[in-house]
Tab-separated table of C-alpha atoms and ligand atoms in Angstrom:
chain	number	residue	atom	x	y	z
A	1	UNK	CA	53.874	47.476	-18.046
A	2	UNK	CA	53.213	49.377	-14.866
A	3	UNK	CA	51.578	48.752	-11.521
A	4	UNK	CA	50.491	51.507	-9.138
A	5	UNK	CA	49.532	50.834	-5.525
A	6	UNK	CA	46.522	53.175	-5.194
A	7	UNK	CA	45.397	51.747	-1.836
A	8	UNK	CA	45.965	48.868	0.539
A	9	UNK	CA	49.669	49.748	0.680
A	10	UNK	CA	51.148	50.789	4.013
A	11	UNK	CA	47.745	50.055	5.574
A	12	UNK	CA	45.151	47.299	5.740
A	13	UNK	CA	42.244	49.004	3.984
A	14	UNK	CA	41.491	50.581	0.590
A	15	UNK	CA	42.964	47.776	-1.564
A	16	UNK	CA	43.297	49.059	-5.131
A	17	UNK	CA	45.978	48.139	-7.654
A	18	UNK	CA	46.138	49.825	-11.058
A	19	UNK	CA	47.706	47.842	-13.912
A	20	UNK	CA	48.665	49.380	-17.249
A	21	UNK	CA	49.625	46.959	-19.973
A	22	UNK	CA	49.802	48.329	-23.504
A	23	UNK	CA	46.609	50.278	-24.108
A	24	UNK	CA	44.735	48.446	-21.333
A	25	UNK	CA	44.143	49.882	-17.873
A	26	UNK	CA	42.484	47.857	-15.169
A	27	UNK	CA	42.147	47.543	-11.416
A	28	UNK	CA	42.378	44.630	-9.068
A	29	UNK	CA	40.018	45.649	-6.225
A	30	UNK	CA	38.582	49.076	-5.472
A	31	UNK	CA	38.298	49.104	-1.709
A	32	UNK	CA	37.058	51.519	0.861
A	33	UNK	CA	39.458	53.131	3.316
A	34	UNK	CA	38.528	52.521	6.955
A	35	UNK	CA	40.030	53.995	10.083
A	36	UNK	CA	40.857	57.455	11.436
A	37	UNK	CA	39.555	60.615	9.807
A	38	UNK	CA	42.562	61.282	7.549
A	39	UNK	CA	42.419	57.709	6.195
A	40	UNK	CA	38.653	57.860	5.714
A	41	UNK	CA	39.058	61.132	3.766
A	42	UNK	CA	40.660	59.118	0.940
A	43	UNK	CA	37.162	57.760	0.161
A	44	UNK	CA	36.019	61.177	-1.033
A	45	UNK	CA	39.306	62.336	-2.554
A	46	UNK	CA	39.568	62.118	-6.364
A	47	UNK	CA	40.767	58.731	-7.634
A	48	UNK	CA	44.461	58.890	-8.628
A	49	UNK	CA	43.398	57.857	-12.179
A	50	UNK	CA	40.594	58.649	-14.572
A	51	UNK	CA	37.728	56.220	-13.746
A	52	UNK	CA	36.327	56.396	-17.283
A	53	UNK	CA	39.699	55.211	-18.650
A	54	UNK	CA	39.550	51.960	-16.648
A	55	UNK	CA	38.627	49.050	-18.939
A	56	UNK	CA	37.601	46.544	-16.257
A	57	UNK	CA	37.982	45.593	-12.597
A	58	UNK	CA	38.818	42.200	-11.126
A	59	UNK	CA	37.482	41.881	-7.575
A	60	UNK	CA	39.088	39.400	-5.148
A	61	UNK	CA	36.232	39.281	-2.610
A	62	UNK	CA	33.242	41.094	-1.194
A	63	UNK	CA	34.729	42.743	1.913
A	64	UNK	CA	34.273	46.505	1.765
A	65	UNK	CA	37.975	47.226	2.090
A	66	UNK	CA	38.333	45.471	-1.296
A	67	UNK	CA	35.145	46.378	-3.175
A	68	UNK	CA	33.563	49.194	-1.153
A	69	UNK	CA	34.414	52.041	-3.536
A	70	UNK	CA	33.111	50.337	-6.691
A	71	UNK	CA	29.892	52.416	-6.619
A	72	UNK	CA	31.964	55.611	-6.583
A	73	UNK	CA	34.076	54.324	-9.464
A	74	UNK	CA	30.908	53.698	-11.477
A	75	UNK	CA	29.401	57.046	-10.541
A	76	UNK	CA	32.552	58.788	-11.813
A	77	UNK	CA	32.516	57.214	-15.247
A	78	UNK	CA	33.715	53.624	-15.062
A	79	UNK	CA	31.468	51.675	-17.442
A	80	UNK	CA	33.274	48.335	-17.829
A	81	UNK	CA	32.699	44.932	-16.279
A	82	UNK	CA	33.593	43.930	-12.709
A	83	UNK	CA	34.757	40.305	-12.732
A	84	UNK	CA	34.139	38.368	-9.512
A	85	UNK	CA	33.144	34.869	-8.424
A	86	UNK	CA	29.388	34.103	-8.309
A	87	UNK	CA	29.417	34.038	-4.469
A	88	UNK	CA	31.199	37.398	-4.348
A	89	UNK	CA	28.560	38.828	-6.677
A	90	UNK	CA	25.795	37.565	-4.374
A	91	UNK	CA	27.474	39.012	-1.273
A	92	UNK	CA	28.065	42.362	-3.014
A	93	UNK	CA	24.343	42.530	-3.703
A	94	UNK	CA	23.810	42.786	0.063
A	95	UNK	CA	26.932	44.594	1.156
A	96	UNK	CA	27.106	47.549	-1.234
A	97	UNK	CA	23.492	48.682	-0.646
A	98	UNK	CA	24.034	48.193	3.106
A	99	UNK	CA	27.214	50.274	2.922
A	100	UNK	CA	25.310	53.056	1.116
A	101	UNK	CA	22.626	52.905	3.805
A	102	UNK	CA	25.206	53.204	6.613
A	103	UNK	CA	26.839	56.160	4.837
A	104	UNK	CA	23.538	57.982	4.382
A	105	UNK	CA	22.615	57.389	8.036
A	106	UNK	CA	25.955	58.882	9.094
A	107	UNK	CA	25.304	61.865	6.811
A	108	UNK	CA	21.875	62.374	8.403
A	109	UNK	CA	23.434	62.311	11.890
A	110	UNK	CA	26.104	64.802	10.775
A	111	UNK	CA	23.483	67.128	9.315
A	112	UNK	CA	21.744	67.363	12.714
A	113	UNK	CA	24.915	68.621	14.374
A	114	UNK	CA	25.979	70.861	11.497
A	115	UNK	CA	29.027	68.642	10.850
A	116	UNK	CA	30.274	68.300	7.285
A	117	UNK	CA	30.046	64.778	5.900
A	118	UNK	CA	30.515	63.972	2.226
A	119	UNK	CA	28.966	60.675	1.202
A	120	UNK	CA	31.189	58.682	-1.214
A	121	UNK	CA	28.108	57.292	-2.993
A	122	UNK	CA	24.368	56.869	-2.883
A	123	UNK	CA	22.122	53.812	-2.742
A	124	UNK	CA	21.274	54.266	-6.441
A	125	UNK	CA	24.992	54.277	-7.294
A	126	UNK	CA	25.526	51.124	-5.208
A	127	UNK	CA	22.709	49.392	-7.086
A	128	UNK	CA	23.976	50.636	-10.462
A	129	UNK	CA	27.436	49.068	-10.165
A	130	UNK	CA	25.895	45.676	-9.305
A	131	UNK	CA	24.609	45.538	-12.896
A	132	UNK	CA	28.222	45.648	-14.140
A	133	UNK	CA	29.319	42.557	-12.200
A	134	UNK	CA	30.137	39.547	-14.373
A	135	UNK	CA	30.502	36.263	-12.496
A	136	UNK	CA	33.521	34.069	-13.249
A	137	UNK	CA	33.866	30.681	-11.544
A	138	UNK	CA	37.050	29.500	-9.844
A	139	UNK	CA	39.627	28.012	-12.197
A	140	UNK	CA	38.168	29.481	-15.397
A	141	UNK	CA	40.724	31.505	-17.385
A	142	UNK	CA	39.178	34.499	-19.117
A	143	UNK	CA	40.589	37.192	-21.397
A	144	UNK	CA	39.050	40.561	-20.480
A	145	UNK	CA	41.264	42.467	-22.960
A	146	UNK	CA	43.873	41.698	-25.624
A	147	UNK	CA	47.108	40.684	-23.895
A	148	UNK	CA	45.420	39.998	-20.558
A	149	UNK	CA	44.377	36.575	-19.224
A	150	UNK	CA	43.123	36.130	-15.685
A	151	UNK	CA	42.183	33.227	-13.398
A	152	UNK	CA	40.493	33.330	-9.985
A	153	UNK	CA	41.282	30.607	-7.443
A	154	UNK	CA	39.967	29.907	-3.963
A	155	UNK	CA	41.756	32.025	-1.327
A	156	UNK	CA	39.959	30.356	1.610
A	157	UNK	CA	39.261	33.704	3.330
A	158	UNK	CA	35.481	34.176	3.094
A	159	UNK	CA	32.811	32.721	0.851
A	160	UNK	CA	33.767	33.378	-2.781
A	161	UNK	CA	37.172	34.878	-1.962
A	162	UNK	CA	39.845	34.532	-4.613
A	163	UNK	CA	43.420	35.229	-5.478
A	164	UNK	CA	44.093	36.313	-9.053
A	165	UNK	CA	46.670	35.102	-11.533
A	166	UNK	CA	47.279	37.562	-14.381
A	167	UNK	CA	49.148	36.744	-17.535
A	168	UNK	CA	50.013	40.028	-19.199
A	169	UNK	CA	51.666	40.341	-22.593
A	170	UNK	CA	53.054	43.585	-23.963
A	171	UNK	CA	55.090	43.645	-27.206
A	172	UNK	CA	55.308	39.850	-26.994
A	173	UNK	CA	56.909	39.993	-23.539
A	174	UNK	CA	54.866	37.964	-21.028
A	175	UNK	CA	54.723	38.753	-17.303
A	176	UNK	CA	52.748	36.729	-14.784
A	177	UNK	CA	51.425	38.403	-11.646
A	178	UNK	CA	49.616	36.855	-8.675
A	179	UNK	CA	47.547	39.110	-6.407
A	180	UNK	CA	46.808	37.227	-3.181
A	181	UNK	CA	43.721	39.218	-2.128
A	182	UNK	CA	43.099	38.166	1.487
A	183	UNK	CA	44.301	34.662	2.295
A	184	UNK	CA	42.488	32.461	4.768
A	185	UNK	CA	43.970	30.482	7.620
A	186	UNK	CA	44.007	26.759	6.699
A	187	UNK	CA	41.541	24.684	8.706
A	188	UNK	CA	38.901	27.397	9.034
A	189	UNK	CA	35.275	26.306	8.987
A	190	UNK	CA	32.960	26.193	5.958
A	191	UNK	CA	35.356	27.514	3.305
A	192	UNK	CA	38.116	25.418	1.794
A	193	UNK	CA	41.797	25.987	2.450
A	194	UNK	CA	43.580	28.337	0.034
A	195	UNK	CA	44.660	26.693	-3.214
A	196	UNK	CA	48.448	26.526	-3.713
A	197	UNK	CA	50.259	29.568	-5.006
A	198	UNK	CA	50.820	29.494	-8.764
A	199	UNK	CA	54.255	30.173	-10.268
A	200	UNK	CA	54.647	33.850	-11.127
A	201	UNK	CA	57.130	36.600	-11.902
A	202	UNK	CA	55.580	39.126	-9.518
A	203	UNK	CA	53.594	38.485	-6.353
A	204	UNK	CA	51.446	40.893	-4.334
A	205	UNK	CA	50.965	39.340	-0.907
A	206	UNK	CA	48.708	40.474	1.926
A	207	UNK	CA	50.416	40.881	5.316
A	208	UNK	CA	47.616	41.645	7.807
A	209	UNK	CA	49.017	39.161	10.344
A	210	UNK	CA	52.579	39.216	8.997
A	211	UNK	CA	53.974	39.544	12.512
A	212	UNK	CA	51.616	37.240	14.454
A	213	UNK	CA	50.485	33.666	14.986
A	214	UNK	CA	46.910	32.628	15.717
A	215	UNK	CA	46.210	30.310	18.646
A	216	UNK	CA	45.228	26.785	17.523
A	217	UNK	CA	41.523	26.391	16.701
A	218	UNK	CA	41.109	23.500	19.157
A	219	UNK	CA	42.224	25.697	22.033
A	220	UNK	CA	39.932	28.512	20.893
A	221	UNK	CA	36.954	26.138	20.810
A	222	UNK	CA	37.795	24.806	24.297
A	223	UNK	CA	37.851	28.381	25.565
A	224	UNK	CA	34.584	29.152	23.787
A	225	UNK	CA	32.887	26.162	25.423
A	226	UNK	CA	34.209	27.166	28.850
A	227	UNK	CA	33.034	30.781	28.481
A	228	UNK	CA	29.559	29.718	27.342
A	229	UNK	CA	29.171	27.081	30.050
A	230	UNK	CA	30.044	29.504	32.802
A	231	UNK	CA	27.949	32.337	31.373
A	232	UNK	CA	24.851	30.333	30.480
A	233	UNK	CA	24.746	27.580	33.050
A	234	UNK	CA	26.394	28.915	36.163
A	235	UNK	CA	25.014	32.441	36.061
A	236	UNK	CA	21.952	31.914	33.803
A	237	UNK	CA	23.069	34.970	31.929
A	238	UNK	CA	22.910	36.331	28.410
A	239	UNK	CA	25.931	36.243	26.135
A	240	UNK	CA	26.239	39.134	23.680
A	241	UNK	CA	28.512	38.479	20.722
A	242	UNK	CA	29.353	41.467	18.523
A	243	UNK	CA	30.179	39.821	15.196
A	244	UNK	CA	30.846	40.851	11.638
A	245	UNK	CA	27.839	39.941	9.518
A	246	UNK	CA	29.938	38.418	6.751
A	247	UNK	CA	31.950	35.330	7.577
A	248	UNK	CA	32.363	35.619	11.329
A	249	UNK	CA	28.678	35.144	12.212
A	250	UNK	CA	28.440	32.042	9.977
A	251	UNK	CA	31.685	30.602	11.400
A	252	UNK	CA	30.400	31.069	14.940
A	253	UNK	CA	27.027	29.441	14.160
A	254	UNK	CA	28.862	26.540	12.584
A	255	UNK	CA	31.054	25.982	15.648
A	256	UNK	CA	28.125	26.392	18.048
A	257	UNK	CA	26.075	23.861	16.098
A	258	UNK	CA	28.883	21.301	16.218
A	259	UNK	CA	29.318	21.949	19.941
A	260	UNK	CA	25.605	21.486	20.556
A	261	UNK	CA	25.654	18.158	18.681
A	262	UNK	CA	28.680	17.017	20.659
A	263	UNK	CA	26.881	17.903	23.898
A	264	UNK	CA	29.465	20.534	24.805
A	265	UNK	CA	26.878	23.304	25.206
A	266	UNK	CA	23.367	22.634	26.348
A	267	UNK	CA	19.970	24.233	26.082
A	268	UNK	CA	21.236	27.484	24.657
A	269	UNK	CA	19.050	29.446	22.326
A	270	UNK	CA	20.856	31.552	19.752
A	271	UNK	CA	19.409	34.722	18.256
A	272	UNK	CA	20.988	36.255	15.181
A	273	UNK	CA	19.870	39.871	15.396
A	274	UNK	CA	21.257	41.355	12.195
A	275	UNK	CA	19.289	41.456	8.945
A	276	UNK	CA	22.516	41.536	6.955
A	277	UNK	CA	24.006	38.537	8.815
A	278	UNK	CA	20.733	36.672	8.193
A	279	UNK	CA	20.881	37.402	4.470
A	280	UNK	CA	24.572	36.476	4.278
A	281	UNK	CA	23.842	33.217	6.126
A	282	UNK	CA	21.192	32.454	3.462
A	283	UNK	CA	23.664	33.210	0.661
A	284	UNK	CA	26.257	30.990	2.362
A	285	UNK	CA	23.812	28.078	2.563
A	286	UNK	CA	23.015	28.508	-1.149
A	287	UNK	CA	26.687	28.068	-2.059
A	288	UNK	CA	27.025	24.512	-0.767
A	289	UNK	CA	29.319	23.806	-3.755
A	290	UNK	CA	32.028	25.921	-2.097
A	291	UNK	CA	31.943	24.146	1.291
A	292	UNK	CA	34.875	22.063	2.484
A	293	UNK	CA	34.382	18.352	3.270
A	294	UNK	CA	33.804	18.856	6.995
A	295	UNK	CA	31.114	21.473	6.363
A	296	UNK	CA	29.385	19.171	3.854
A	297	UNK	CA	29.322	16.377	6.434
A	298	UNK	CA	27.950	18.761	9.048
A	299	UNK	CA	25.150	19.839	6.722
A	300	UNK	CA	24.305	16.177	5.996
A	301	UNK	CA	24.230	15.360	9.715
A	302	UNK	CA	22.036	18.370	10.409
A	303	UNK	CA	19.533	17.152	7.822
A	304	UNK	CA	19.216	13.821	9.628
A	305	UNK	CA	18.884	14.923	13.244
A	306	UNK	CA	17.229	17.647	15.236
A	307	UNK	CA	19.588	17.884	18.200
A	308	UNK	CA	21.642	20.746	16.771
A	309	UNK	CA	21.572	24.370	17.666
A	310	UNK	CA	18.284	26.243	18.083
A	311	UNK	CA	18.800	29.427	16.044
A	312	UNK	CA	16.271	32.211	15.557
A	313	UNK	CA	16.729	35.026	13.088
A	314	UNK	CA	15.093	38.269	14.118
A	315	UNK	CA	14.024	40.509	11.285
A	316	UNK	CA	11.932	43.452	12.448
A	317	UNK	CA	12.886	46.101	14.985
A	318	UNK	CA	10.000	44.829	17.178
A	319	UNK	CA	11.458	41.318	17.229
A	320	UNK	CA	14.835	42.801	18.079
A	321	UNK	CA	13.341	44.809	20.942
A	322	UNK	CA	11.555	41.724	22.216
A	323	UNK	CA	14.975	40.200	22.942
A	324	UNK	CA	15.237	42.723	25.791
A	325	UNK	CA	12.776	40.545	27.707
A	326	UNK	CA	15.022	37.454	27.596
A	327	UNK	CA	16.063	36.636	31.119
A	328	UNK	CA	18.841	34.087	30.646
A	329	UNK	CA	20.331	31.135	28.851
A	330	UNK	CA	20.630	32.761	25.445
A	331	UNK	CA	23.300	33.945	23.032
A	332	UNK	CA	22.588	37.074	20.994
A	333	UNK	CA	24.811	37.555	17.936
A	334	UNK	CA	24.560	41.001	16.369
A	335	UNK	CA	26.562	43.386	14.225
A	336	UNK	CA	28.568	45.497	14.094
A	337	UNK	CA	31.648	43.535	15.033
A	338	UNK	CA	33.325	46.524	16.686
A	339	UNK	CA	30.131	47.875	18.321
A	340	UNK	CA	30.311	51.165	16.431
A	341	UNK	CA	26.908	50.676	14.822
A	342	UNK	CA	24.122	48.189	14.355
A	343	UNK	CA	21.742	46.449	16.753
A	344	UNK	CA	24.490	45.254	19.115
A	345	UNK	CA	24.565	48.785	20.555
A	346	UNK	CA	20.968	48.518	21.741
A	347	UNK	CA	21.698	45.212	23.432
A	348	UNK	CA	24.798	46.626	25.080
A	349	UNK	CA	22.882	49.627	26.415
A	350	UNK	CA	20.265	47.254	27.763
A	351	UNK	CA	22.604	44.706	29.377
A	352	UNK	CA	26.085	46.129	30.047
A	353	UNK	CA	25.135	47.095	33.590
A	354	UNK	CA	23.898	43.588	34.422
A	355	UNK	CA	26.623	41.395	35.980
A	356	UNK	CA	24.948	38.258	34.574
A	357	UNK	CA	25.803	39.451	31.050
A	358	UNK	CA	28.917	38.302	29.212
A	359	UNK	CA	30.143	40.272	26.195
A	360	UNK	CA	32.242	37.977	24.031
A	361	UNK	CA	34.525	39.527	21.410
A	362	UNK	CA	35.589	37.198	18.599
A	363	UNK	CA	37.047	39.737	16.170
A	364	UNK	CA	39.580	42.509	15.909
A	365	UNK	CA	38.681	45.735	17.750
A	366	UNK	CA	40.215	48.828	16.163
A	367	UNK	CA	41.484	51.718	18.257
A	368	UNK	CA	38.773	54.274	19.000
A	369	UNK	CA	35.825	51.883	18.748
A	370	UNK	CA	33.383	51.082	21.561
A	371	UNK	CA	34.502	47.446	21.369
A	372	UNK	CA	38.087	48.444	22.053
A	373	UNK	CA	37.071	50.598	25.057
A	374	UNK	CA	35.157	47.672	26.546
A	375	UNK	CA	38.097	45.319	25.966
A	376	UNK	CA	40.382	47.809	27.672
A	377	UNK	CA	38.194	47.630	30.773
A	378	UNK	CA	36.320	50.937	30.684
A	379	UNK	CA	34.208	51.149	33.896
A	380	UNK	CA	31.502	53.074	32.027
A	381	UNK	CA	30.807	53.987	28.411
A	382	UNK	CA	28.737	56.709	26.786
A	383	UNK	CA	26.002	55.444	24.470
A	384	UNK	CA	22.954	57.156	22.986
A	385	UNK	CA	23.778	60.270	25.030
A	386	UNK	CA	23.843	58.492	28.394
A	387	UNK	CA	26.465	57.006	30.705
A	388	UNK	CA	26.213	53.203	30.968
A	389	UNK	CA	28.096	51.455	33.797
A	390	UNK	CA	29.938	48.313	32.721
A	391	UNK	CA	29.270	45.443	35.133
A	392	UNK	CA	29.125	42.716	32.498
A	393	UNK	CA	31.975	40.243	32.119
A	394	UNK	CA	34.107	41.008	29.076
A	395	UNK	CA	35.669	38.026	27.278
A	396	UNK	CA	37.673	37.687	24.098
A	397	UNK	CA	38.762	34.918	21.756
A	398	UNK	CA	41.524	35.576	19.232
A	399	UNK	CA	41.448	32.328	17.277
A	400	UNK	CA	38.651	33.064	14.775
A	401	UNK	CA	40.622	35.251	12.369
A	402	UNK	CA	39.783	34.948	8.674
A	403	UNK	CA	43.370	35.878	7.751
A	404	UNK	CA	46.398	33.615	7.472
A	405	UNK	CA	48.948	34.129	10.240
A	406	UNK	CA	52.678	34.483	9.622
A	407	UNK	CA	53.324	30.739	9.454
A	408	UNK	CA	50.416	30.198	7.041
A	409	UNK	CA	51.472	33.138	4.828
A	410	UNK	CA	55.023	31.801	4.586
A	411	UNK	CA	53.778	28.260	3.905
A	412	UNK	CA	51.588	29.502	1.041
A	413	UNK	CA	54.420	31.617	-0.326
A	414	UNK	CA	57.065	28.890	-0.218
A	415	UNK	CA	54.858	25.862	-0.638
A	416	UNK	CA	54.904	25.726	-4.396
A	417	UNK	CA	57.132	26.830	-7.171
A	418	UNK	CA	60.140	29.060	-7.284
A	419	UNK	CA	60.547	32.463	-5.722
A	420	UNK	CA	58.976	35.202	-7.857
A	421	UNK	CA	61.386	37.805	-9.229
A	422	UNK	CA	59.764	40.300	-6.900
A	423	UNK	CA	57.313	40.114	-4.017
A	424	UNK	CA	55.453	43.221	-2.859
A	425	UNK	CA	53.779	43.200	0.518
A	426	UNK	CA	50.407	44.929	0.721
A	427	UNK	CA	47.388	45.019	3.065
A	428	UNK	CA	49.238	45.352	6.354
A	429	UNK	CA	50.059	47.851	9.078
A	430	UNK	CA	53.706	48.931	8.647
A	431	UNK	CA	55.022	46.808	11.563
A	432	UNK	CA	53.276	43.641	10.338
A	433	UNK	CA	54.472	44.104	6.732
A	434	UNK	CA	58.043	44.880	7.824
A	435	UNK	CA	58.224	41.764	10.013
A	436	UNK	CA	56.975	39.554	7.182
A	437	UNK	CA	59.341	41.191	4.645
A	438	UNK	CA	62.256	40.373	6.945
A	439	UNK	CA	61.196	36.716	7.179
A	440	UNK	CA	60.701	36.381	3.412
A	441	UNK	CA	63.988	38.084	2.481
A	442	UNK	CA	65.928	35.880	4.892
A	443	UNK	CA	65.587	32.915	2.489
A	444	UNK	CA	68.137	32.857	-0.355
A	445	UNK	CA	66.767	34.019	-3.714
A	446	UNK	CA	63.732	35.886	-2.340
A	447	UNK	CA	63.352	39.573	-3.117
A	448	UNK	CA	60.670	41.322	-1.139
A	449	UNK	CA	59.663	44.895	-0.438
A	450	UNK	CA	56.792	46.620	1.298
A	451	UNK	CA	54.696	48.560	-1.244
A	452	UNK	CA	54.193	52.256	-0.599
A	453	UNK	CA	50.910	54.170	-1.011
A	454	UNK	CA	50.894	55.736	-4.490
A	455	UNK	CA	54.098	53.947	-5.560
A	456	UNK	CA	54.414	52.956	-9.232
A	457	UNK	CA	56.637	50.068	-10.303
A	458	UNK	CA	57.573	48.704	-13.725
A	459	UNK	CA	56.778	45.061	-14.330
B	501	ZN	ZN1	38.857	40.375	3.453
């Protein structure tokens, strides 16, 4: 039995693990690589395996760095099923076509300047792979091939997210493997906390925040209330929130609604100006069965009273443009989360030079993005071919992460069962993975190593 780390090793993006057990070959995840040019180039490089020889894929969750290359896999010959939870299937139905649209828009921009840009897949290819998705509910053990049994359990990261337990048998020798996918921070809104780690021989563990702790949620919410009160009440300004359409926007709406009910923020109107975030919010509401107890109570309360948050969802470009006429006391939530695309850029161009504006960052800002430049205090930024002076207040909150921090990762790892024979760290920048590996190995009986890109190990 062999496992090859085809992506998501030595870096955060491109998660893709190839398992070979007897005559069966399958992947857990087939993610897109995101980041600088040389990383992105991996999206158009040949797969390090023959796609038509892959029997099936198990997908942990809908984020593009886990499932974003599925259309390319299908286009290059993969014809088997993609197993995922029902919520992940629903989210993929929005995210893969949107990804194809973003890629084709980038290609059109490149064509105008004579720049070369190879698109990893088309809209038709994104739609085609959706027909291969087979939903599997949490906790249901299925046998996608002889000698392979798999179970998905709630990872508490985003709606529908799962970790996978594999029971592989080759020549009557069984090996159990757990792939963590992305693990959520316990206590996050809407989704449940991660289920306990199952016993296993081999563990693949994400390490995005392997070297960091998140601030407590209570403190983050206090800071959020303070920022909004000063921005909306004192200066009658507009708050722009660049937010990821999947997960982060819904978490923010949830917190804002609870704050409005508790009287902590008053008279604010909220505009969600992202068609994808709107659709994902609809999908989230449809999956009430996945909500944690607190979210269920909140939904029940909302049904009985009308003093919650006033939220408007803008659909058309005209409605989006009409938001330019808002003069104060409103929160505009728009994608993209790092300001490198989407409608948030139009709002920033319109309002960055106005000192009554507050730009509130609630997510990670990668190096090289417009969001990062604003966070670093750039006095002016170039957008749409013009120089825009930055007079807006720039604020940030770090407590909304959808990933477990170091303490939560270690608690999940050690909370149940014995140490696996081997733990491989994946999905982390080198420094974060190394710090977590050191912590894990410091306990007696734990063997842990950081997986390398392209590395093959025998199970
Ligand atoms: Zn994720």
